[in-house]
PDB file of C-alpha atoms in Angstrom:
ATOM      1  CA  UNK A   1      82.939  29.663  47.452  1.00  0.00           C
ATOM      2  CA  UNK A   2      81.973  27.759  50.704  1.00  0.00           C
ATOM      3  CA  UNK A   3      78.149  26.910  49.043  1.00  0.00           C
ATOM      4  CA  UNK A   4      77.429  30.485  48.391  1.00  0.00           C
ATOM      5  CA  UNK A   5      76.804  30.435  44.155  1.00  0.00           C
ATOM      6  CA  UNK A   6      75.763  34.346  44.336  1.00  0.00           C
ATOM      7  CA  UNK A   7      79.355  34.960  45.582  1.00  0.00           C
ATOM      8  CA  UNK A   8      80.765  32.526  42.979  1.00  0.00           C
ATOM      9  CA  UNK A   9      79.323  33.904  40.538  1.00  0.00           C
ATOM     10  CA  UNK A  10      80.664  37.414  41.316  1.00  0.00           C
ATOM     11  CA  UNK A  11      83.960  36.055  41.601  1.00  0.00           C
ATOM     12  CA  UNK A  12      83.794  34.170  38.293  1.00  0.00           C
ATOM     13  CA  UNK A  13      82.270  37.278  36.503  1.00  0.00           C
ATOM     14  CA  UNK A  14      85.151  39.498  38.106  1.00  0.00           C
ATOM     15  CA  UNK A  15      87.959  36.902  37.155  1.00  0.00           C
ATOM     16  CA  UNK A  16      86.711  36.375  33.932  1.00  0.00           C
ATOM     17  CA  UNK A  17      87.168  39.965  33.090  1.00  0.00           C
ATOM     18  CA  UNK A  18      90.899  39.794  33.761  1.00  0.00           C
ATOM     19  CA  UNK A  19      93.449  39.958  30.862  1.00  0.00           C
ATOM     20  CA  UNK A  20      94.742  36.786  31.609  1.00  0.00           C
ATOM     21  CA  UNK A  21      91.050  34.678  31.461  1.00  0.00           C
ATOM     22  CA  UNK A  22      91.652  35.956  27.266  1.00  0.00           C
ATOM     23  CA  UNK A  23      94.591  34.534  26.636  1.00  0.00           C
ATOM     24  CA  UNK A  24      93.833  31.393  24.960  1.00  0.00           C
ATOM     25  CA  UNK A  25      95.560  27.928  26.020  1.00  0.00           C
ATOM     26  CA  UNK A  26      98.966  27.092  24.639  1.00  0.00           C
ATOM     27  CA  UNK A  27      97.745  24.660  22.286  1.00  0.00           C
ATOM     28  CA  UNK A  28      95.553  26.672  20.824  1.00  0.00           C
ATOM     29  CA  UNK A  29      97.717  29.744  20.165  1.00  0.00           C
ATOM     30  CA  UNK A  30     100.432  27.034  18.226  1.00  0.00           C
ATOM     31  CA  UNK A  31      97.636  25.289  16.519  1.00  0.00           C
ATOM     32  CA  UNK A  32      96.233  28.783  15.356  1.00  0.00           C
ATOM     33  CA  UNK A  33      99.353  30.048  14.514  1.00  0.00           C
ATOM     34  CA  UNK A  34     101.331  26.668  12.733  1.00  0.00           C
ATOM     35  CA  UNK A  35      97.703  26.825  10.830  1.00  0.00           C
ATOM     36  CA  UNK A  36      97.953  29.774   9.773  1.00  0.00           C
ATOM     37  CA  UNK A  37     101.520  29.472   8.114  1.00  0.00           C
ATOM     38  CA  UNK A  38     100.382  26.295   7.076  1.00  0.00           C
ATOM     39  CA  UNK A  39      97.324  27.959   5.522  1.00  0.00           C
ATOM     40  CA  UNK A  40      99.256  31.179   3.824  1.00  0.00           C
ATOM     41  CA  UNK A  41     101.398  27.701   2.040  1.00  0.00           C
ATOM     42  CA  UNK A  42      98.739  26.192   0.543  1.00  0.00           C
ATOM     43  CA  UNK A  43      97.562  29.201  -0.634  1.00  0.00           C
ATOM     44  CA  UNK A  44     100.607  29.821  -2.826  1.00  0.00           C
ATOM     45  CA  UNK A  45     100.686  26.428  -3.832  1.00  0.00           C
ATOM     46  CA  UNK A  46      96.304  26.670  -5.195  1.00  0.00           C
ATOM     47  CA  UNK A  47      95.492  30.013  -4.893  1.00  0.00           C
ATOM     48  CA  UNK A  48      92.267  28.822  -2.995  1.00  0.00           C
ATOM     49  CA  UNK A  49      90.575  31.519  -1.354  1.00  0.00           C
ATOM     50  CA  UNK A  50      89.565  29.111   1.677  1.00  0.00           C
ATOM     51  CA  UNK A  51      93.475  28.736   2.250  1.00  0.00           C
ATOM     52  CA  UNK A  52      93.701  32.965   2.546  1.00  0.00           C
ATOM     53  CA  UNK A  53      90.674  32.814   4.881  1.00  0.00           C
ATOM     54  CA  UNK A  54      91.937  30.503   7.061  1.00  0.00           C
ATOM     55  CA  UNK A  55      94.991  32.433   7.156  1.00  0.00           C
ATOM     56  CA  UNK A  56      93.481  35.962   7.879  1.00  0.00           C
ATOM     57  CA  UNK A  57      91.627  34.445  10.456  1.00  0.00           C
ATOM     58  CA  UNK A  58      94.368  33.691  12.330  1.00  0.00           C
ATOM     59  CA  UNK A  59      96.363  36.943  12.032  1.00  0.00           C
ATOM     60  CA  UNK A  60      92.841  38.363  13.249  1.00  0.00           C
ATOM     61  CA  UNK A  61      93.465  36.145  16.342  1.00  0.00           C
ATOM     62  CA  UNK A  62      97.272  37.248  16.776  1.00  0.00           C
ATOM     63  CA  UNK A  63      95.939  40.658  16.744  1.00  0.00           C
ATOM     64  CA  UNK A  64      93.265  40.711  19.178  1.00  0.00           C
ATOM     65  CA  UNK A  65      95.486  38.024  21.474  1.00  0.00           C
ATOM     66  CA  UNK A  66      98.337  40.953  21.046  1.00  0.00           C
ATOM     67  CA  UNK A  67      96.579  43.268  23.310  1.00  0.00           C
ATOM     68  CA  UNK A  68      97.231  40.780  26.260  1.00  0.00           C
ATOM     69  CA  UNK A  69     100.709  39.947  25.651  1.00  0.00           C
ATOM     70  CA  UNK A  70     102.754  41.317  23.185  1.00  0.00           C
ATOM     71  CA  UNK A  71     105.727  38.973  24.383  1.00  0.00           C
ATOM     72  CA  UNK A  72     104.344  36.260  23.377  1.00  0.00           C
ATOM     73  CA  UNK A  73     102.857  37.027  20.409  1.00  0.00           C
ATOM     74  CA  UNK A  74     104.047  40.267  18.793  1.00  0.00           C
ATOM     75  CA  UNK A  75     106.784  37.722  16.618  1.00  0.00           C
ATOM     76  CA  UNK A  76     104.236  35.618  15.583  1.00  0.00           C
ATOM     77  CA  UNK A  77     102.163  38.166  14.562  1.00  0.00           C
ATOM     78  CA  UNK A  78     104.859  39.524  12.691  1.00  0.00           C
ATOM     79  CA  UNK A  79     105.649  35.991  10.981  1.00  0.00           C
ATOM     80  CA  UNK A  80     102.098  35.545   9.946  1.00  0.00           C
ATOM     81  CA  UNK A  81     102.316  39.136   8.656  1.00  0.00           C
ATOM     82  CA  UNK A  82     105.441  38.436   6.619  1.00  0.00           C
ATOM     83  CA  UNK A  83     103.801  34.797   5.252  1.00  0.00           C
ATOM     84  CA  UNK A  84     100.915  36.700   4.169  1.00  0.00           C
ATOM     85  CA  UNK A  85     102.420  39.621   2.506  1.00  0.00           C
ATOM     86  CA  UNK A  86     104.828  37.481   0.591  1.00  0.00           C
ATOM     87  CA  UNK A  87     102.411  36.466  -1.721  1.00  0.00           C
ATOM     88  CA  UNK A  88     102.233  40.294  -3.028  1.00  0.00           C
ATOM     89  CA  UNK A  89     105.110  41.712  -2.228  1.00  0.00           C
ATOM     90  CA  UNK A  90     108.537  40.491  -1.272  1.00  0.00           C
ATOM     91  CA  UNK A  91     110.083  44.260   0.067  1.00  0.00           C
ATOM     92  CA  UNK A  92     107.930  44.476   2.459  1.00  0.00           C
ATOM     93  CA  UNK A  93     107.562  40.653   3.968  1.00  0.00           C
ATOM     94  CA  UNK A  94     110.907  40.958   4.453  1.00  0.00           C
ATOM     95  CA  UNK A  95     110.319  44.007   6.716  1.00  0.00           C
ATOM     96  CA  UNK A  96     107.674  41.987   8.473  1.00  0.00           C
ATOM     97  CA  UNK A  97     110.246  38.413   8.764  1.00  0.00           C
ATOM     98  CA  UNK A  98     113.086  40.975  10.294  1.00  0.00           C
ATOM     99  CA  UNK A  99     110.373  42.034  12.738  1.00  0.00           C
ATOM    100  CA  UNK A 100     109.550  39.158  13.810  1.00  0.00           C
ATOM    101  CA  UNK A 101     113.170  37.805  14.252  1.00  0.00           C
ATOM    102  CA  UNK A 102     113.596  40.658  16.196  1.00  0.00           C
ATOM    103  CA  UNK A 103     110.928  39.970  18.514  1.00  0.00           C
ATOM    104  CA  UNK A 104     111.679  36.641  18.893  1.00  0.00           C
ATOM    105  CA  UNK A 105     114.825  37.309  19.738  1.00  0.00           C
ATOM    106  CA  UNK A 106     114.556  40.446  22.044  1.00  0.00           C
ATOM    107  CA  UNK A 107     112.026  37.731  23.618  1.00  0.00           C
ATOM    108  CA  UNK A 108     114.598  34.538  23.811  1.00  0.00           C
ATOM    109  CA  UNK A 109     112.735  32.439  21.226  1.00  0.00           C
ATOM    110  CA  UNK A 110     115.414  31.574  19.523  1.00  0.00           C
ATOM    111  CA  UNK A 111     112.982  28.511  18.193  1.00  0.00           C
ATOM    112  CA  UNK A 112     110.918  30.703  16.951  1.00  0.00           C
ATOM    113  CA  UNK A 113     113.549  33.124  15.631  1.00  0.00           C
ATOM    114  CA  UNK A 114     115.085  30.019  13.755  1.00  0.00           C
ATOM    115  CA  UNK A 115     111.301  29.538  12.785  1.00  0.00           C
ATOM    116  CA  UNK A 116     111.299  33.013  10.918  1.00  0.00           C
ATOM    117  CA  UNK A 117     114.708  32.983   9.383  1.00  0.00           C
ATOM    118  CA  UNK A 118     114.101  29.947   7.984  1.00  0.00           C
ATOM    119  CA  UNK A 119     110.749  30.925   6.383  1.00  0.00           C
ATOM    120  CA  UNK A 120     112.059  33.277   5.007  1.00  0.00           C
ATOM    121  CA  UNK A 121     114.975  31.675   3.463  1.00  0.00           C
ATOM    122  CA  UNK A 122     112.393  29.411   1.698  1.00  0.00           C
ATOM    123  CA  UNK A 123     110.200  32.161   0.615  1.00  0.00           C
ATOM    124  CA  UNK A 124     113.557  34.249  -0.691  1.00  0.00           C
ATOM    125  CA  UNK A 125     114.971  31.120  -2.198  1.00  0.00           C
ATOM    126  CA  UNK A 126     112.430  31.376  -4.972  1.00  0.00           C
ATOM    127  CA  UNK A 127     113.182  35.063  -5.866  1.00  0.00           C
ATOM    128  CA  UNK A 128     115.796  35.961  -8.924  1.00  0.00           C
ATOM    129  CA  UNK A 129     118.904  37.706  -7.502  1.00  0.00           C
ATOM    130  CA  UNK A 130     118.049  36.337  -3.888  1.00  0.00           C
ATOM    131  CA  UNK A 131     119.286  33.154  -3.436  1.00  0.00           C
ATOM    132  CA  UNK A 132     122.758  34.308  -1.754  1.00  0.00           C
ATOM    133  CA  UNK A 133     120.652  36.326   0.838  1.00  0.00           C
ATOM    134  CA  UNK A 134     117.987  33.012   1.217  1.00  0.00           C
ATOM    135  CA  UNK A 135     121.022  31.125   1.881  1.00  0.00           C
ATOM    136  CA  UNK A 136     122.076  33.138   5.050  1.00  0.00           C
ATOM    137  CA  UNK A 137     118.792  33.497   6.081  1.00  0.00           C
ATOM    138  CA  UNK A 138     119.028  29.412   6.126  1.00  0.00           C
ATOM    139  CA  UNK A 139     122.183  29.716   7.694  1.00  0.00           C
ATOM    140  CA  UNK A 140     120.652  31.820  10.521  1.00  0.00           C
ATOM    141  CA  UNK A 141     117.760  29.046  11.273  1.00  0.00           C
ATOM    142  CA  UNK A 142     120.609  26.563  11.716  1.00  0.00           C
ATOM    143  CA  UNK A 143     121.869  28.453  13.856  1.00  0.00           C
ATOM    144  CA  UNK A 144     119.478  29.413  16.103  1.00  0.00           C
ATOM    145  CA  UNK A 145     117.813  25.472  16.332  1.00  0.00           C
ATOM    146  CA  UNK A 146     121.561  24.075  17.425  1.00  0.00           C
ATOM    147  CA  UNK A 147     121.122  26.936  20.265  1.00  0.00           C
ATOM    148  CA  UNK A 148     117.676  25.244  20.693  1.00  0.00           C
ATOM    149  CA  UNK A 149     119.121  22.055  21.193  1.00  0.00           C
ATOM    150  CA  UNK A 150     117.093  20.397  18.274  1.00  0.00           C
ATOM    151  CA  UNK A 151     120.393  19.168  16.524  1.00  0.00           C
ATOM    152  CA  UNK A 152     117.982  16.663  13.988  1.00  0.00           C
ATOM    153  CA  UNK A 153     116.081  20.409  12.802  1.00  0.00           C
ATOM    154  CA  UNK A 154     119.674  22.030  12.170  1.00  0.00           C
ATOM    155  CA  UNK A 155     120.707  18.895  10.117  1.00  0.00           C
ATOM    156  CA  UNK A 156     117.668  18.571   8.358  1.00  0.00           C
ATOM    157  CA  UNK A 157     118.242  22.548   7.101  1.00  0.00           C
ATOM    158  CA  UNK A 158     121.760  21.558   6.254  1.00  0.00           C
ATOM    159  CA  UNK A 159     120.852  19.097   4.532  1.00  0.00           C
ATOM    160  CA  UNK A 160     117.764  20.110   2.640  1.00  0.00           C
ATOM    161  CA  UNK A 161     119.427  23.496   1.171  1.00  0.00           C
ATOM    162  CA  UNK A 162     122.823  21.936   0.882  1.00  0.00           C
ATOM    163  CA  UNK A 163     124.346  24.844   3.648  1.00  0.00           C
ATOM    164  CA  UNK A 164     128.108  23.829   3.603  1.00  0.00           C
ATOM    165  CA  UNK A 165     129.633  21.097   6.008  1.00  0.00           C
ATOM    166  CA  UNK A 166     132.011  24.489   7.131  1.00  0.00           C
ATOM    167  CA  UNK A 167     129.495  26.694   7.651  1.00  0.00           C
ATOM    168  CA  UNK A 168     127.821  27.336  11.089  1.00  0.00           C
TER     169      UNK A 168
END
């Protein structure tokens, strides 16, 4: 800028406009998003509306922050999506979870794919007639967090759903 804060200023305006001055910092695009889920939780567990707020608010954040990058965070998105719409209607989160497995995967998060299965393993776990298909779901997250490396995660799913020793 060599002194010159006219010039600066024109260069800060015109870099600011970019796509990539919206995208938000890393830490705040996984504390939106783990508050979200977290948020769309509580919800089911107290049915307080601030809960669903906060949770809207941050699909309303996915979506705008979608427009810059839909790689990283179309599955998201999606997840948020499928944790929301659970609470009304189980068909169609699961349309929303296999979406954003999809993405995740298509997109080699396979943390975030394990993320998604698992989710919705938990969420199907509690539904009549769905605990076979809750189970795989499980079975998937395992999976996908030994590909991760995060061994302690994939034990910690075995363990807590009581997935078979034989079993993946």
């Amino acid at each position: 800028w060599e002194g010159n804060y006219d010039i600066a200023e024109s260069h800060l305006r015109d870099t600011s406009s970019l796509p990539s001055a919206k995208q938000p910092k890393l830490t705040t695009i996984y504390l939106t998003f783990f508050s979200g889920i977290l948020a769309f939780h509580r919800y089911r567990q107290s049915q307080a509306e601030k809960d669903l707020r906060l949770g809207m608010d941050a699909i309303c954040k996915f979506e705008f922050w979608l427009k810059f990058s839909p790689s990283n965070f179309e599955n998201k998105l999606f997840l948020l999506n499928a944790e929301q719409t659970s609470l009304l209607d189980i068909e169609e989160a699961k349309k929303h979870y296999e979406a954003s497995i999809k993405s995740a995967r298509d997109n080699g998060r396979v943390h975030e794919q394990g993320l998604a299965n698992e989710l919705m393993g938990k969420t199907f776990s509690t539904v009549a007639n769905k605990s076979a298909y809750a189970i795989e779901c499980l079975k998937k997250a395992r999976i996908c967090y030994l590909q991760w490396g995060a061994m302690k995660k994939a034990a910690s799913i075995r363990e807590k759903y009581g997935l078979d020793m034989n079993d993946i």
